Structure formats: structure tokens, C-alpha cells
CSV table of C-alpha atoms in Angstrom, one decimal:
chain,number,residue,atom,x,y,z
K,1,MET,CA,0.0,0.0,0.0
K,2,ALA,CA,1.4,3.4,-1.0
K,3,ARG,CA,2.2,5.9,1.7
K,4,VAL,CA,1.7,9.6,1.1
K,5,LEU,CA,3.2,12.3,3.3
K,6,VAL,CA,2.0,15.9,3.3
K,7,VAL,CA,4.4,18.2,5.1
K,8,GLY,CA,2.5,21.2,6.5
K,9,ALA,CA,-0.8,21.4,8.3
K,10,GLY,CA,-1.9,24.7,6.9
K,11,LEU,CA,-4.7,25.2,4.5
K,12,THR,CA,-2.8,23.9,1.4
K,13,GLY,CA,-1.7,20.8,3.3
K,14,ALA,CA,-5.1,20.2,4.8
K,15,ALA,CA,-6.9,20.7,1.5
K,16,GLY,CA,-4.4,18.5,-0.3
K,17,ALA,CA,-4.8,15.7,2.2
K,18,ALA,CA,-8.6,16.0,1.8
K,19,LEU,CA,-8.2,15.6,-2.0
K,20,LEU,CA,-6.3,12.4,-1.4
K,21,ARG,CA,-8.9,10.8,0.9
K,22,GLY,CA,-10.2,8.8,-2.0
K,23,ALA,CA,-6.9,7.5,-3.1
K,24,PRO,CA,-7.0,3.7,-3.8
K,25,ARG,CA,-4.6,1.7,-1.6
K,26,GLY,CA,-3.2,4.9,-0.2
K,27,GLN,CA,-2.3,5.9,3.3
K,28,VAL,CA,-2.0,9.6,4.0
K,29,ALA,CA,0.0,11.2,6.8
K,30,VAL,CA,0.3,14.9,7.6
K,31,TRP,CA,3.3,16.3,9.5
K,32,ASP,CA,3.7,19.8,10.8
K,33,LYS,CA,6.5,21.3,13.0
K,34,ALA,CA,4.0,23.5,14.9
K,35,ARG,CA,2.0,22.3,17.9
K,36,GLY,CA,-1.3,22.6,16.1
K,37,ALA,CA,-3.0,23.0,12.7
K,38,GLY,CA,-3.6,26.3,10.9
K,39,GLY,CA,-0.3,27.7,9.5
K,40,ARG,CA,-1.1,31.2,8.4
K,41,MET,CA,-4.8,30.5,9.3
K,42,SER,CA,-3.9,29.9,12.9
K,43,THR,CA,-6.1,30.8,15.9
K,44,THR,CA,-4.5,31.7,19.2
K,45,ARG,CA,-6.5,30.4,22.3
K,46,THR,CA,-6.1,31.5,25.9
K,47,ASP,CA,-8.1,31.1,29.1
K,48,ARG,CA,-9.7,34.4,28.4
K,49,GLY,CA,-10.7,33.9,24.7
K,50,SER,CA,-9.3,33.4,21.2
K,51,ALA,CA,-8.1,35.5,18.3
K,52,ASP,CA,-7.2,35.0,14.7
K,53,LEU,CA,-3.6,36.3,14.4
K,54,GLY,CA,-3.3,35.3,10.7
K,55,ALA,CA,-6.0,35.3,8.0
K,56,GLN,CA,-9.1,37.4,9.0
K,57,PHE,CA,-11.7,36.6,6.4
K,58,VAL,CA,-12.6,34.1,3.7
K,59,THR,CA,-13.8,35.8,0.5
K,60,CYS,CA,-15.9,34.4,-2.3
K,61,GLU,CA,-15.3,36.5,-5.5
K,62,PRO,CA,-18.0,36.6,-8.1
K,63,GLU,CA,-15.8,35.1,-10.8
K,64,LEU,CA,-15.3,32.1,-8.6
K,65,ALA,CA,-19.0,31.2,-8.4
K,66,GLY,CA,-20.4,28.1,-10.1
K,67,PRO,CA,-19.1,24.7,-9.0
K,68,ARG,CA,-16.7,26.2,-6.6
K,69,LEU,CA,-19.5,27.8,-4.7
K,70,SER,CA,-20.3,24.4,-3.2
K,71,PHE,CA,-17.1,24.6,-1.1
K,72,TYR,CA,-18.3,27.7,0.6
K,73,GLU,CA,-21.8,26.3,1.0
K,74,GLU,CA,-20.4,23.2,2.6
K,75,LEU,CA,-18.4,25.2,5.2
K,76,VAL,CA,-21.4,27.4,5.9
K,77,THR,CA,-23.7,24.4,6.2
K,78,HIS,CA,-21.4,22.8,8.8
K,79,GLY,CA,-21.1,26.0,10.8
K,80,ILE,CA,-17.4,26.5,9.9
K,81,LEU,CA,-18.1,29.8,8.1
K,82,GLN,CA,-20.8,32.4,8.4
K,83,PRO,CA,-21.3,35.7,6.5
K,84,LEU,CA,-19.4,38.7,7.8
K,85,THR,CA,-22.0,41.2,9.1
K,86,ALA,CA,-20.0,43.3,11.6
K,87,PRO,CA,-18.9,46.8,10.5
K,88,VAL,CA,-15.4,47.0,9.0
K,89,GLU,CA,-14.2,50.6,8.4
K,90,GLY,CA,-12.1,51.2,5.3
K,91,MET,CA,-12.9,47.8,3.7
K,92,VAL,CA,-13.4,47.9,0.0
K,93,VAL,CA,-15.9,45.2,-1.2
K,94,ARG,CA,-16.1,44.3,-4.9
K,95,GLU,CA,-19.5,44.0,-6.3
K,96,GLY,CA,-20.8,40.5,-6.0
K,97,SER,CA,-18.2,39.3,-3.6
K,98,ARG,CA,-19.0,37.9,-0.2
K,99,ASN,CA,-16.9,37.8,3.0
K,100,TYR,CA,-17.1,35.1,5.6
K,101,VAL,CA,-15.7,34.7,9.1
K,102,ALA,CA,-15.1,31.6,11.2
K,103,PRO,CA,-17.0,31.7,14.5
K,104,GLN,CA,-14.8,29.0,16.0
K,105,GLY,CA,-11.6,30.7,14.7
K,106,ILE,CA,-10.1,30.7,11.3
K,107,SER,CA,-8.1,27.6,12.0
K,108,SER,CA,-11.4,25.7,12.1
K,109,VAL,CA,-11.4,25.7,8.3
K,110,VAL,CA,-8.1,23.9,8.3
K,111,LYS,CA,-9.2,21.5,11.0
K,112,TYR,CA,-12.3,20.7,9.0
K,113,TYR,CA,-10.3,19.6,6.0
K,114,LEU,CA,-7.9,17.6,8.1
K,115,GLU,CA,-10.8,15.8,9.7
K,116,GLN,CA,-12.4,15.2,6.2
K,117,SER,CA,-9.1,13.8,5.0
K,118,GLY,CA,-9.0,10.9,7.5
K,119,ALA,CA,-5.2,11.4,7.5
K,120,GLU,CA,-2.9,10.6,10.4
K,121,VAL,CA,-1.9,14.0,11.6
K,122,SER,CA,1.2,14.5,13.7
K,123,TYR,CA,2.5,17.8,15.2
K,124,GLU,CA,5.9,18.9,16.3
K,125,GLN,CA,7.4,16.9,13.4
K,126,HIS,CA,10.2,19.1,12.0
K,127,VAL,CA,11.3,17.6,8.7
K,128,THR,CA,15.1,18.0,8.1
K,129,HIS,CA,16.2,15.6,5.4
K,130,ILE,CA,14.6,13.9,2.3
K,131,SER,CA,16.5,11.2,0.5
K,132,LEU,CA,15.9,8.3,-1.9
K,133,ARG,CA,16.2,4.8,-0.3
K,134,ASP,CA,15.4,1.8,-2.4
K,135,GLY,CA,12.9,3.6,-4.6
K,136,ARG,CA,11.1,5.4,-1.8
K,137,TRP,CA,11.5,8.7,0.0
K,138,GLU,CA,13.1,8.5,3.4
K,139,VAL,CA,12.0,11.5,5.5
K,140,SER,CA,14.0,12.4,8.6
K,141,ARG,CA,12.9,14.8,11.3
K,142,LYS,CA,14.5,16.4,14.3
K,143,ALA,CA,12.9,14.0,16.7
K,144,GLY,CA,12.0,10.3,16.0
K,145,PRO,CA,13.3,7.8,13.5
K,146,PRO,CA,13.1,8.4,9.7
K,147,GLU,CA,10.0,7.0,7.8
K,148,HIS,CA,9.6,6.0,4.2
K,149,PHE,CA,6.9,7.2,1.8
K,150,ASP,CA,6.1,6.8,-1.9
K,151,VAL,CA,4.8,10.3,-2.3
K,152,VAL,CA,5.9,13.4,-0.4
K,153,ILE,CA,4.0,16.8,-0.9
K,154,LEU,CA,5.8,19.8,0.6
K,155,THR,CA,3.5,22.8,1.4
K,156,MET,CA,5.8,24.9,3.6
K,157,PRO,CA,7.3,28.2,2.5
K,158,VAL,CA,10.0,28.1,-0.2
K,159,PRO,CA,12.9,29.1,2.1
K,160,GLN,CA,12.1,26.1,4.4
K,161,ILE,CA,12.1,23.8,1.4
K,162,LEU,CA,15.5,25.1,0.4
K,163,GLN,CA,16.8,24.4,3.9
K,164,LEU,CA,16.1,20.7,3.6
K,165,GLN,CA,19.0,18.4,3.5
K,166,GLY,CA,19.6,15.0,1.8
K,167,ASP,CA,19.2,13.9,-1.8
K,168,ILE,CA,16.6,16.7,-2.4
K,169,VAL,CA,19.6,19.1,-2.4
K,170,ASN,CA,21.0,17.4,-5.6
K,171,ILE,CA,17.6,16.6,-7.1
K,172,ILE,CA,16.7,20.3,-7.4
K,173,ASN,CA,18.7,21.5,-10.3
K,174,GLU,CA,20.3,25.0,-10.6
K,175,SER,CA,17.5,26.4,-12.7
K,176,GLN,CA,14.8,25.1,-10.4
K,177,LYS,CA,16.7,26.4,-7.4
K,178,GLN,CA,17.0,29.9,-8.9
K,179,GLN,CA,13.3,30.0,-9.6
K,180,LEU,CA,12.5,28.8,-6.0
K,181,GLU,CA,14.9,31.5,-4.7
K,182,SER,CA,13.1,34.1,-6.7
K,183,VAL,CA,9.9,33.7,-4.8
K,184,SER,CA,9.7,36.5,-2.3
K,185,TYR,CA,7.7,37.0,0.9
K,186,SER,CA,6.4,39.9,2.8
K,187,SER,CA,6.8,40.0,6.6
K,188,ARG,CA,4.8,41.6,9.4
K,189,TYR,CA,3.9,41.3,13.0
K,190,ALA,CA,0.5,40.5,14.6
K,191,LEU,CA,-0.5,41.4,18.2
K,192,GLY,CA,-3.2,39.7,20.1
K,193,LEU,CA,-4.6,41.5,23.2
K,194,PHE,CA,-6.8,39.5,25.6
K,195,TYR,CA,-9.2,40.9,28.2
K,196,GLU,CA,-11.2,39.7,31.1
K,197,ALA,CA,-14.9,38.9,30.5
K,198,GLY,CA,-17.0,42.0,30.8
K,199,THR,CA,-14.4,44.4,29.6
K,200,GLY,CA,-15.7,47.1,27.2
K,201,ILE,CA,-13.6,48.2,24.2
K,202,GLY,CA,-15.8,51.2,23.3
K,203,VAL,CA,-15.3,51.6,19.5
K,204,PRO,CA,-18.0,51.8,16.9
K,205,TRP,CA,-16.4,49.2,14.5
K,206,ALA,CA,-15.5,45.6,14.6
K,207,ALA,CA,-12.4,46.1,12.5
K,208,GLN,CA,-10.7,49.0,10.9
K,209,TYR,CA,-8.0,49.6,8.2
K,210,ILE,CA,-5.4,52.2,9.1
K,211,THR,CA,-3.9,54.2,6.3
K,212,ASP,CA,-2.0,57.0,8.0
K,213,ASN,CA,0.2,55.1,10.5
K,214,PRO,CA,3.7,53.8,9.7
K,215,CYS,CA,3.3,50.8,12.1
K,216,VAL,CA,-0.3,49.7,12.3
K,217,ARG,CA,-2.3,48.6,9.2
K,218,PHE,CA,-5.3,46.8,10.6
K,219,ILE,CA,-7.1,46.5,13.9
K,220,SER,CA,-9.9,44.0,14.7
K,221,ILE,CA,-12.1,43.5,17.8
K,222,ASP,CA,-11.8,39.8,17.0
K,223,ASN,CA,-14.8,38.5,19.0
K,224,GLU,CA,-17.1,41.1,17.4
K,225,LYS,CA,-15.8,40.4,13.9
K,226,ARG,CA,-16.6,36.8,14.4
K,227,ASN,CA,-20.0,37.6,16.0
K,228,ILE,CA,-19.1,36.0,19.3
K,229,GLU,CA,-21.2,37.2,22.3
K,230,SER,CA,-20.8,35.5,25.6
K,231,PRO,CA,-20.7,36.8,29.2
K,232,ASP,CA,-18.0,34.2,29.9
K,233,ILE,CA,-15.6,35.2,27.2
K,234,GLY,CA,-13.6,38.4,27.2
K,235,PRO,CA,-13.0,40.5,24.1
K,236,SER,CA,-9.8,40.2,22.1
K,237,VAL,CA,-8.1,42.7,19.9
K,238,VAL,CA,-5.9,41.8,16.9
K,239,VAL,CA,-3.4,44.2,15.4
K,240,HIS,CA,-1.5,43.7,12.1
K,241,THR,CA,1.5,45.9,11.3
K,242,THR,CA,2.4,47.3,7.9
K,243,VAL,CA,4.8,45.3,5.7
K,244,THR,CA,7.4,48.0,5.9
K,245,PHE,CA,7.4,47.9,9.7
K,246,GLY,CA,7.6,44.1,9.6
K,247,SER,CA,10.5,44.1,7.3
K,248,GLN,CA,12.4,46.8,9.2
K,249,HIS,CA,12.0,44.9,12.5
K,250,LEU,CA,12.1,41.3,11.2
K,251,ASP,CA,15.0,40.3,13.4
K,252,SER,CA,14.3,42.6,16.3
K,253,ASP,CA,13.6,41.5,19.8
K,254,PRO,CA,9.8,40.6,19.9
K,255,ALA,CA,9.4,42.2,23.3
K,256,GLU,CA,10.7,45.5,21.9
K,257,VAL,CA,8.6,45.2,18.8
K,258,GLN,CA,5.5,44.6,21.0
K,259,GLN,CA,6.1,47.9,22.9
K,260,ILE,CA,6.5,49.8,19.7
K,261,ILE,CA,3.2,48.4,18.3
K,262,LEU,CA,1.4,49.2,21.6
K,263,SER,CA,2.6,52.8,21.6
K,264,HIS,CA,1.2,53.3,18.1
K,265,LEU,CA,-2.0,51.5,19.0
K,266,GLN,CA,-2.5,53.8,22.0
K,267,LYS,CA,-2.3,56.8,19.7
K,268,ILE,CA,-4.9,55.3,17.3
K,269,VAL,CA,-7.3,54.1,20.0
K,270,PRO,CA,-6.6,56.1,23.2
K,271,SER,CA,-9.5,54.6,25.1
K,272,LEU,CA,-8.3,51.0,24.7
K,273,PRO,CA,-8.1,49.5,28.2
K,274,LYS,CA,-5.0,47.6,29.5
K,275,PRO,CA,-5.2,43.9,28.4
K,276,SER,CA,-4.8,41.0,30.8
K,277,SER,CA,-2.4,39.3,28.4
K,278,ILE,CA,-0.7,39.9,25.1
K,279,LYS,CA,0.8,37.7,22.4
K,280,CYS,CA,3.2,39.0,19.8
K,281,HIS,CA,3.6,36.9,16.7
K,282,ARG,CA,6.1,37.4,13.8
K,283,TRP,CA,4.9,36.3,10.4
K,284,ARG,CA,8.2,35.9,8.6
K,285,TYR,CA,6.4,34.5,5.6
K,286,SER,CA,3.1,36.4,5.7
K,287,GLN,CA,2.3,36.1,2.0
K,288,VAL,CA,4.1,34.8,-1.0
K,289,ALA,CA,4.5,36.7,-4.2
K,290,PRO,CA,5.3,34.9,-7.5
K,291,PRO,CA,8.3,35.9,-9.6
K,292,GLY,CA,7.8,39.2,-11.3
K,293,SER,CA,5.3,40.6,-8.8
K,294,ALA,CA,5.9,43.4,-6.3
K,295,PRO,CA,8.9,42.7,-4.0
K,296,ARG,CA,9.0,42.6,-0.2
K,297,GLY,CA,7.9,45.9,1.3
K,298,MET,CA,4.7,46.3,-0.8
K,299,GLU,CA,2.0,47.9,1.4
K,300,GLN,CA,-0.9,45.5,1.5
K,301,PRO,CA,-2.8,43.9,4.4
K,302,LEU,CA,-2.0,40.3,5.4
K,303,PHE,CA,-3.4,37.9,2.8
K,304,GLN,CA,-4.8,40.6,0.6
K,305,GLU,CA,-6.5,39.8,-2.7
K,306,GLY,CA,-6.8,43.3,-4.1
K,307,GLY,CA,-9.2,46.1,-3.2
K,308,GLY,CA,-7.5,47.2,0.0
K,309,ARG,CA,-8.8,44.5,2.3
K,310,VAL,CA,-7.7,41.5,4.3
K,311,THR,CA,-9.4,38.6,2.6
K,312,GLY,CA,-7.7,35.5,4.0
K,313,PHE,CA,-7.9,32.7,1.4
K,314,ILE,CA,-10.0,32.4,-1.7
K,315,PHE,CA,-11.2,29.2,-3.3
K,316,LYS,CA,-9.5,28.7,-6.7
K,317,LYS,CA,-8.6,25.8,-8.9
K,318,ILE,CA,-5.4,24.7,-10.5
K,319,GLN,CA,-4.4,22.2,-13.2
K,320,ALA,CA,-1.1,20.4,-13.4
K,321,LYS,CA,-0.9,17.2,-15.4
K,322,ILE,CA,2.5,15.5,-15.1
K,323,SER,CA,3.8,12.9,-17.6
K,324,PRO,CA,6.0,10.2,-16.2
K,325,LEU,CA,8.4,10.6,-19.0
K,326,GLU,CA,9.0,14.3,-18.6
K,327,GLU,CA,12.0,15.8,-17.0
K,328,PRO,CA,11.4,17.3,-13.6
K,329,THR,CA,10.2,20.9,-14.1
K,330,TRP,CA,9.2,23.9,-12.1
K,331,GLU,CA,5.8,24.7,-13.6
K,332,GLU,CA,3.7,27.8,-12.9
K,333,VAL,CA,0.1,27.2,-14.0
K,334,GLY,CA,-3.0,29.3,-14.1
K,335,ILE,CA,-5.8,28.7,-11.6
K,336,GLN,CA,-7.7,25.8,-13.1
K,337,GLN,CA,-8.9,22.4,-11.9
K,338,LEU,CA,-6.3,20.3,-10.1
K,339,GLU,CA,-5.7,17.0,-11.8
K,340,ILE,CA,-2.4,15.5,-10.6
K,341,GLU,CA,-1.9,12.1,-12.1
K,342,ILE,CA,0.6,10.0,-10.2
K,343,PRO,CA,2.0,7.5,-12.6
K,344,ALA,CA,2.6,3.9,-11.6
K,345,PRO,CA,6.0,2.9,-10.6
K,346,PHE,CA,7.3,6.4,-9.7
K,347,PRO,CA,8.0,7.7,-6.3
K,348,VAL,CA,6.8,11.3,-6.3
K,349,LEU,CA,8.1,14.4,-4.4
K,350,ALA,CA,5.9,17.4,-5.0
K,351,THR,CA,5.9,21.0,-3.8
K,352,ALA,CA,2.6,22.8,-3.6
K,353,LEU,CA,3.1,26.6,-3.3
K,354,CYS,CA,0.1,28.9,-3.3
K,355,SER,CA,0.1,32.7,-3.8
K,356,ARG,CA,-2.6,35.3,-3.3
K,357,ARG,CA,-2.2,36.4,-7.0
K,358,GLY,CA,-3.5,33.1,-8.4
K,359,VAL,CA,-0.3,31.3,-9.2
K,360,PHE,CA,0.2,27.7,-8.1
K,361,ALA,CA,3.6,26.3,-8.6
K,362,VAL,CA,4.1,22.5,-8.7
K,363,THR,CA,7.4,20.7,-8.8
K,364,LEU,CA,7.5,17.0,-9.2
K,365,TRP,CA,10.6,14.8,-8.9
K,366,LYS,CA,10.1,11.3,-10.2
K,367,THR,CA,12.5,8.3,-10.1
K,368,PRO,CA,11.6,5.0,-11.8
K,369,GLU,CA,12.6,2.1,-9.6
K,370,LYS,CA,10.4,-0.9,-10.2
K,371,ALA,CA,7.8,-2.1,-12.7
K,372,ASP,CA,4.9,-2.9,-10.4
K,373,SER,CA,2.3,-0.3,-9.8
K,374,PHE,CA,2.0,1.3,-6.4
K,375,LEU,CA,-0.6,3.9,-7.1
K,376,THR,CA,-2.5,4.9,-10.2
K,377,HIS,CA,-5.0,7.6,-9.6
K,378,SER,CA,-6.1,11.1,-10.9
K,379,TYR,CA,-6.7,13.4,-8.0
K,380,THR,CA,-9.3,16.0,-8.9
K,381,GLY,CA,-10.4,18.7,-6.6
K,382,TYR,CA,-10.0,22.3,-5.4
K,383,PHE,CA,-7.3,24.1,-3.5
K,384,LEU,CA,-7.8,27.3,-1.5
K,385,THR,CA,-5.1,29.9,-2.1
């Protein structure tokens, strides 16, 4: 029976694992180096409440209606998403588009797909080496013995892929490496402020885009944004910095960065009460830009999809058909339907890289080893990017 490993329990990894749930004779495992699921769609939870420090909304654009609409409807039907109804100042909404929030936290979208996948999910699994051993991929991690897989799908940021050791270093040729290295990322900080139950924030909006501050770009009263009302749960405030600020302080002491952000926040919202606890999170890879797009430092909110708003992730489709006789290639394809055909005796190592601008890059490395078939299947489904 073929074994498939998906590295990364963010949205791409979770959706990819869900697409593989119908694979014949296949066993799917998902590894992530973090302590929980979500990636950039993570939700921080404390004794006083929770807050989405990454993606804020899920947006359905009008051009993505049709068969893709069923994915949104499925998440709404299961209570994972609900329409955004809270007031958001400065938000530009395209005609026909719809924004959704996740009442249980944005990470619930990722957890839903992981549950649907039926995969064996393991956390705190930091992959360090990938090598070929007797026609299979041997995957090593910081803790625990190496394991062997027929298919490995990498969904972590490009720089983390390039840090991997083992045969993968020689498998990626110089041209592919240059293209991988050309993928740039913006960086920023997110701050979560948590309050005791009953604390009043006293602002007329649930979220606001800031356009005239060098540090703060976005503020959200997270519980109000997600329509959470409970006398037992305290409010939480989320702050996203500008990309420029994030880049300038990327390697600064987080404690110092936190104080700088708080000083700017106090000027914007002077009435904000003192929180019971604070979490400062650095998004080193907040959003990926394909080659040729704007470089690091571009001023856009976290996970923006145009229009001056934070949109989180949008359902899109990709298409990448791979012939077993082709040389390994770095292929950027338009957003179409995903149909990855895994040929029969080839171990496959694939990287799945999503960007907010609608480019999905797929790299497959294939090595023929034996004549018998381990897996023949065409995976068709939808990714969220």
C-alpha cells in the first residue's frame, strides 16, 4: 500500500490531504512542525478567549462562483463559516463578492479539512532531510526515526524547502533552485490583546483599516468580527502591522517590537483598556509573491487579494498534469482544476506553493525504480489559495 506524506498542516496541506482521501490503496499522513493546525490560518487560544492572528476573512469572489460555490456552502452548512456582518471601516468590497468569518476561529477551516481527509496528523514533526532509499522517499525529522513514503508533498514556505538536506539538495537542479529562490515573501507582526470577561472596548467598529500610521495597518475586535457574544468570554483585539514595519523589525527582539506596536495602538485608540495578556507573533512569511510581482515591502494587508482589504484565502482551482516521461520541471500554472496524475512505478516528491495572486507552482521529482504499480489515480479537486 502506497504511503503519502503531506508536510505542512496549513490550508494547502489540509486541502491537499482532503483531496487524497479517495486514493486507492493509499495511506496519507500529515506532519507539521508546529504544535497545532492552521499555519497562516492559525487561531490563538487563551483562558480568556481566542483571536485570529493570521487570515481574517474568507472571501468568495463573483468570478469564482459556479461549481466552486459548493465549497463555501459546505463550510457554511457545517457552521465553519458564516457571513461577515460586523462593520469594518475602510474595507473595499467588490460588487458580487461575499466575505465570511469563522466563529470558532479561522483555524477551524483547516481542521475541518484535516478531519475530512482521514489522514494521520502529527504535530511537532520538523522535517530536516529527504532522500531516496530503495525507490522510496526517506523522510527524517529532528525527533523520531526516519520514515519511508512513496509520495511526499511539501507545502511549507519556499525558504524552508531550500533548507532541507539529503538527496533533495541534488535533485533540485540549478534552474529550479533559482526559480525557487526568486519567490519573495512579505513579513509583518501580529499582536493579540486579551481581556477579562465583561471588559468594554468602546469603539463603533469591529475592524478598521489604518492608512496613516507607519506601524499599524489593521485592527480588529476579533470576537465582534466573528459575531461571538458570551458573558463568559472576554474581548480580544488583533493588530496587524504594515509590511514595511515588519521588514524593518524582522529580526528585532519581539518584546521591543511589542512595545512599539502598543505605543502606536495607544495613539490610534486612546480609550483602549489595558489587556490581561498579550501575544506578539512574527509572520516571517506572511504572504508569498510569485516571480515578477511586487517585491518585499509592498504595502498590503495580510493575505490581501486586491481592493485594499484583508481577505484570507479564496477558493480557486489549479491544473497540473504530469507525464511520467517528462524531466522534472518547475511549472507555474493558471488557476484551473487540479488533476495531478501520479503514474505507476514512480515515487513522487511534489511541492505545492500557493500565492494570493493566483499562481500555483508545482514541482514533481520522479525516479523510476520498479515495474509494479504502487498507485495509479487522478486526483481532482479544489485548492484554496
